[in-house]
C-alpha cells in the first residue's frame, strides 16, 4: 500500500535549513511560548514566519516528523493568482508576491519558476468567468490578460486550439519548490528568533483556564495561544481540543513524463496550462511534462475503521491509480499532442485535505479559547504565504486587514460531520474547476437541517436551497422541467417565476418559512448593560425589536443581530443561519464574569414563518380576532399570540418591505401554525414564496445581508450604518475608531445603484455580480450585493465606493462579466417605498 520516499525529481530537494539540525528535539523544547504552532508544513512555517515578522518572536513550532513531511513535500507547487473568491485572491496574490522576494528576504535559495500560465476557455460562459476574475484581479493589482487562440499558440506552440473559445494569461503564475519554500519560511522565522522543534509530535493539550499545556514525548510546553496547522492530520489533532475538524483526505495524483526532446531544445520553460473545462493542469517539469487532473471519480481515504489513518504517513504516498485518470490523460494528449509522445516515469498520489467547500480553515477554533486553525489546505503551497499573514494578524491584532469569512472555521456548524464533509469534499474536488454560477446550490450533503414543514413545502413544489445547512424554499417552479440548479451567468431560468412571486407578495400576500435563524436567549441582571457596551447603537425598549450591530475595535462590522426585548433583562438575539457559531463565540467571549448573565442557544427549538404583503394584517386578524393594523400592532413591535392553539411570538416586521409578520413558534408547532395560516390566507390569495424572491425584495428596500454587504472589509460608517452608531453612549466596542473616522471623514461610502446595459436597451437579469465600480474611468469601488428588483423593474447593485470620486462623479459604471453597465446612484439608497408606508398599513 505504502511507497517509500523517492527523490528523483527536483521539487523535493530536502534540505534542512537553520541551526538545529544536529540537536535532539527534547533539548530544544522550551518551557513556554506565546504561540505554539503545531505542524511544520508550508502553512505552519508561514504562520510562524509571519508571527515573528510582526514582532511576536517568542513562538515555537512543533513538528511530528521532519518539516514538509505531510502533504507539502510532494506537492506540484503550482502557484496561481487566478481564483474566483476575493478572499482567496488576496491570499494567493500576497503569497506569489512574497515568494518572488522571499529568497532574498531570508537569504535562502529557491527554485521559483514564474513561467506565466494559460487558462483555456471552451465556451462563452467560461470566457465570461475569466473576464469577471480579470476585473477582480485589476482591483487588487493582479493583472490577468485575455488571450485569443493565436496569442496562446504564440507562447505555447504545442497547443491544439481549433475548438477553443480563447483563454487567459496570468503572467505571474508559476511553480515553486514546496520544500524550499517551507525551509525558507522556517529559516526566516528562526532568524527572527522563533524556534522550531522537529520530531516532536503533540500527543495531548489541556486548557488551564489562562494558558495551554501541550504534551509531547519530549516534555511539555505552556502557551498563551495554540495553532492547529497539522494538514491532513488536523482532525486527529482537533480531537485533542474536543473539536471535530471538517477534514477529509482525498487522493490527488499527478504524473511526470520522461524528458521530451522538443522541450530540451527550448531555452525557456513552457507556461503552465490549465484546462478547467476538461479539469486538469499541465506543466513542464525539468524537460518532461507534469499532468494533474481533478477527476470525477476521486477517492477518499482514512474514513472507516477498516482503512485507518496510519500513525505515521510522513513522506509517504498512496499507490498509483492511473486508471481513474485515463479520460483526462487522453484529453490532455489531444490538447497537447506532445504529451502523448513521452512515457510516464513517475506518478505521485498523495493525501490532499479537503473541507466541505474546498477552502481552508484559517481563524479562531470554534468554541475553544485561545486556539486557532490554519489547516485543511487544498492549495496550501500557493496559499501558505497569505494564510500565514492572515492568521498572524488575527492572533496579534484580534482582527484581519480584510474580511476572511470565506476561510473562517466557524462557517461550518453543527450539521457538519464526517459523512457530510466526505460527501461535500468529493463533490467539491470533482468540481474543482467548475463555474460557480450565482445562487448555485450543489446537491451533496443536503437536508442536513430541516424543519417538520419540509414535506409540506416539497409537496407545494419548492426548490430548496441550503442556508447554513438549513433547507429553505428558494422558489416554486411552475413545471418540472424548470427544476434544475443555476446554470448560467445570464438571466436565470427562474427569473419569471421569482418575479411572479415578488409581484404576488406586493399585490396580495406570501408565506415563507425562515427556520434556521440562529437564536440566543440572553437573560440575567446586567444583560442590558452588557449588551449596550457590545453594540454600536441602542437596545430596544420592552415590547420592541431593533437591529443591533457589533463592531470590531477598528469600527468594522462584525455582525448584525435582531434584538427582541421580552423584559428588562430578557432578550432574544436572532441572527443569520450561517452566523451561528460566529455569533455564539462572539457573545460568549465577552460574557461578564460572575455568571449573572446567561446565554441559552435555542436555535433548534424555534421555527419562523414570514407572512407578508398588504393582505397579511387581514390574515392574522382573521386568525386572532384582533386588529393587526399598524395603529394597533406597530411596526417593529412584538406580541405573544395564540395561533391555532400554539403559543407564538409575533413580530411586526418584514424583510420584504411589505406589511408583514414574523411568527416565531415552537419547532413542533410549525406545521400546525402553517396550516392554520394557509387556511386563513385562502380568502386573501396567500401563496408560498421563496428565498430568491425575498432577496430581490430586500435589495429594493436597501436591506443588508450579513457577509454579502455587511462585511468586516468596511466600517459601520463606510457601510452607511451611521444611524445605528450612538456616539452619546459612554462606551462600546469600536467607539474610538468610529469617532476618529467621523471627525476625519470616511474614505468610502455605501451606495445603491441601478444598472442598465446600453447594448441590451433593457434591464437584464441577476448577473450583476460582485464586480468593480468605475467612476469617471477609474476603478473606485466594489459591488457587495446585487440582483434584480422585480417590483421596481431594475438591476440593483449595492456598492462601497471611494467618497471623493463619488462626490465628483460624472460617469459611473459597473463592469459585469467584462461588460460595462451604466450605473445611476439611487437617492437615499431605497428604491421601493422609501417612506415605509406599505409596512405601516
Ligand atoms: C499530488 C498533490 C499535488 C499538489 N499540488 C499542489 C500545488 O500544485 N499547489 C498547491 O498550492 N498545493 C498543492 N497540493 C496541496 C498541498 O500539498 C497542501 O495543500 C499543502 O502541502 C498543505 O500544507 P500544510 O502545511 O497545511 O500541511 P502539511 O504539509 O501536511 O503539514 C502538516 C504537518 O503537521 C505535522 N503534524 C501533524 N500532526 C502533528 C502533531 N500531532 N504534532 C506535531 N506535528 C504534527 C505533520 O507531520 C506535517 O508535517 C498538492 C497536493 C497533492 C496531494
Tab-separated table of C-alpha atoms and ligand atoms in Angstrom, residues 37-46 61-80 92 99 174-176 178 182 197 199-204 215-216 228-234 236-237 240 250-254 274 281 283 290 294 312-314 317-318 348-353 374-384, ligand 1:
chain	number	residue	atom	x	y	z
A	37	UNK	CA	2.163	26.257	16.126
A	38	UNK	CA	1.583	22.523	15.640
A	39	UNK	CA	2.656	21.271	12.225
A	40	UNK	CA	5.681	22.074	10.095
A	41	UNK	CA	4.350	22.094	6.537
A	42	UNK	CA	4.358	25.144	4.291
A	43	UNK	CA	1.410	26.607	6.210
A	44	UNK	CA	2.682	26.131	9.789
A	45	UNK	CA	6.065	27.572	8.836
A	46	UNK	CA	4.399	30.559	7.204
A	61	UNK	CA	6.636	25.339	16.043
A	62	UNK	CA	6.355	21.637	16.910
A	63	UNK	CA	6.635	19.129	14.087
A	64	UNK	CA	5.875	15.430	14.471
A	65	UNK	CA	8.487	14.363	11.932
A	66	UNK	CA	10.624	16.444	9.570
A	67	UNK	CA	9.469	19.776	8.128
A	68	UNK	CA	7.441	19.230	4.895
A	69	UNK	CA	6.783	15.546	5.707
A	70	UNK	CA	2.953	15.881	5.413
A	71	UNK	CA	1.425	16.932	2.082
A	72	UNK	CA	3.961	19.630	1.393
A	73	UNK	CA	6.928	17.587	0.168
A	74	UNK	CA	5.147	16.038	-2.804
A	75	UNK	CA	3.014	18.984	-3.973
A	76	UNK	CA	3.296	20.033	-7.602
A	77	UNK	CA	3.998	23.545	-6.354
A	78	UNK	CA	1.767	25.442	-8.788
A	79	UNK	CA	1.077	28.991	-7.674
A	80	UNK	CA	-1.851	30.640	-9.487
A	92	UNK	CA	-2.819	33.886	-3.177
A	99	UNK	CA	7.586	34.198	-2.876
A	174	UNK	CA	4.402	29.519	-11.950
A	175	UNK	CA	5.726	26.666	-9.858
A	176	UNK	CA	7.773	26.700	-6.700
A	178	UNK	CA	7.446	23.445	-1.877
A	182	UNK	CA	8.920	25.769	3.607
A	197	UNK	CA	11.349	21.685	17.247
A	199	UNK	CA	10.414	15.078	15.698
A	200	UNK	CA	8.176	16.354	18.455
A	201	UNK	CA	4.579	15.110	17.994
A	202	UNK	CA	1.897	16.717	20.113
A	203	UNK	CA	0.017	13.983	21.969
A	204	UNK	CA	-2.288	15.968	24.260
A	215	UNK	CA	2.248	17.499	25.861
A	216	UNK	CA	4.808	15.779	23.642
A	228	UNK	CA	-3.566	23.638	14.594
A	229	UNK	CA	-1.514	23.535	11.367
A	230	UNK	CA	-1.470	19.758	11.135
A	231	UNK	CA	-2.526	19.484	7.463
A	232	UNK	CA	-4.417	16.249	6.719
A	233	UNK	CA	-3.914	15.227	10.383
A	234	UNK	CA	-5.868	18.310	11.543
A	236	UNK	CA	-6.698	13.938	14.772
A	237	UNK	CA	-5.157	16.964	16.462
A	240	UNK	CA	-7.392	16.733	21.450
A	250	UNK	CA	-8.653	12.715	-0.811
A	251	UNK	CA	-6.112	11.139	-3.126
A	252	UNK	CA	-4.766	13.589	-5.678
A	253	UNK	CA	-2.406	12.377	-8.388
A	254	UNK	CA	-0.115	13.801	-10.971
A	274	UNK	CA	-4.878	24.726	-17.196
A	281	UNK	CA	-3.277	21.250	-15.086
A	283	UNK	CA	3.168	21.982	-16.778
A	290	UNK	CA	3.608	17.015	-15.378
A	294	UNK	CA	-9.147	16.690	-10.789
A	312	UNK	CA	2.851	7.876	10.684
A	313	UNK	CA	2.497	8.615	6.989
A	314	UNK	CA	5.428	11.027	6.784
A	317	UNK	CA	2.244	8.191	-0.853
A	318	UNK	CA	-0.775	6.132	-1.853
A	348	UNK	CA	2.665	10.943	-7.296
A	349	UNK	CA	-0.555	10.050	-5.471
A	350	UNK	CA	-0.733	11.852	-2.161
A	351	UNK	CA	-3.211	12.931	0.518
A	352	UNK	CA	-4.812	16.278	-0.176
A	353	UNK	CA	-7.039	17.534	2.640
A	374	UNK	CA	-4.574	27.070	9.796
A	375	UNK	CA	-5.242	23.679	8.267
A	376	UNK	CA	-7.074	21.591	5.676
A	377	UNK	CA	-5.458	23.325	2.735
A	378	UNK	CA	-6.194	22.019	-0.717
A	379	UNK	CA	-3.868	24.565	-2.312
A	380	UNK	CA	-1.601	25.027	0.642
A	381	UNK	CA	1.524	25.863	-1.312
A	382	UNK	CA	0.136	28.900	-3.073
A	383	UNK	CA	-1.973	29.829	-0.037
A	384	UNK	CA	0.659	29.376	2.677
B	1	LIG	C1	-0.345	15.354	-5.538
B	1	LIG	C2	-0.556	16.697	-4.923
B	1	LIG	C3	-0.221	17.827	-5.633
B	1	LIG	C4	-0.417	19.086	-5.069
B	1	LIG	N1	-0.097	20.203	-5.788
B	1	LIG	C5	-0.291	21.438	-5.260
B	1	LIG	C6	0.044	22.595	-5.995
B	1	LIG	O1	0.483	22.497	-7.124
B	1	LIG	N2	-0.147	23.810	-5.417
B	1	LIG	C7	-0.658	23.932	-4.167
B	1	LIG	O2	-0.827	25.053	-3.704
B	1	LIG	N3	-0.998	22.835	-3.437
B	1	LIG	C8	-0.822	21.602	-3.952
B	1	LIG	N4	-1.148	20.485	-3.231
B	1	LIG	C9	-1.705	20.655	-1.888
B	1	LIG	C10	-0.601	20.889	-0.872
B	1	LIG	O3	0.282	19.787	-0.879
B	1	LIG	C11	-1.166	21.047	0.530
B	1	LIG	O4	-2.267	21.914	0.500
B	1	LIG	C12	-0.129	21.645	1.469
B	1	LIG	O5	1.051	20.899	1.422
B	1	LIG	C13	-0.666	21.706	2.874
B	1	LIG	O6	0.344	22.213	3.709
B	1	LIG	P1	0.157	22.182	5.275
B	1	LIG	O7	1.322	22.856	5.861
B	1	LIG	O8	-1.186	22.703	5.606
B	1	LIG	O9	0.098	20.653	5.657
B	1	LIG	P2	1.260	19.506	5.670
B	1	LIG	O10	2.294	19.745	4.656
B	1	LIG	O11	0.534	18.231	5.619
B	1	LIG	O12	1.902	19.759	7.086
B	1	LIG	C14	1.289	19.397	8.284
B	1	LIG	C15	2.369	18.967	9.239
B	1	LIG	O13	1.802	18.752	10.522
B	1	LIG	C16	2.526	17.722	11.131
B	1	LIG	N5	1.724	17.172	12.219
B	1	LIG	C17	0.561	16.501	12.117
B	1	LIG	N6	0.126	16.147	13.326
B	1	LIG	C18	1.017	16.599	14.224
B	1	LIG	C19	1.122	16.526	15.635
B	1	LIG	N7	0.219	15.896	16.386
B	1	LIG	N8	2.190	17.110	16.230
B	1	LIG	C20	3.137	17.747	15.503
B	1	LIG	N9	3.075	17.828	14.157
B	1	LIG	C21	2.045	17.258	13.526
B	1	LIG	C22	2.754	16.747	10.005
B	1	LIG	O14	3.821	15.868	10.287
B	1	LIG	C23	3.014	17.668	8.836
B	1	LIG	O15	4.390	17.877	8.623
B	1	LIG	C24	-0.966	19.210	-3.761
B	1	LIG	C25	-1.296	18.049	-3.054
B	1	LIG	C26	-1.108	16.809	-3.621
B	1	LIG	C27	-1.505	15.598	-2.868
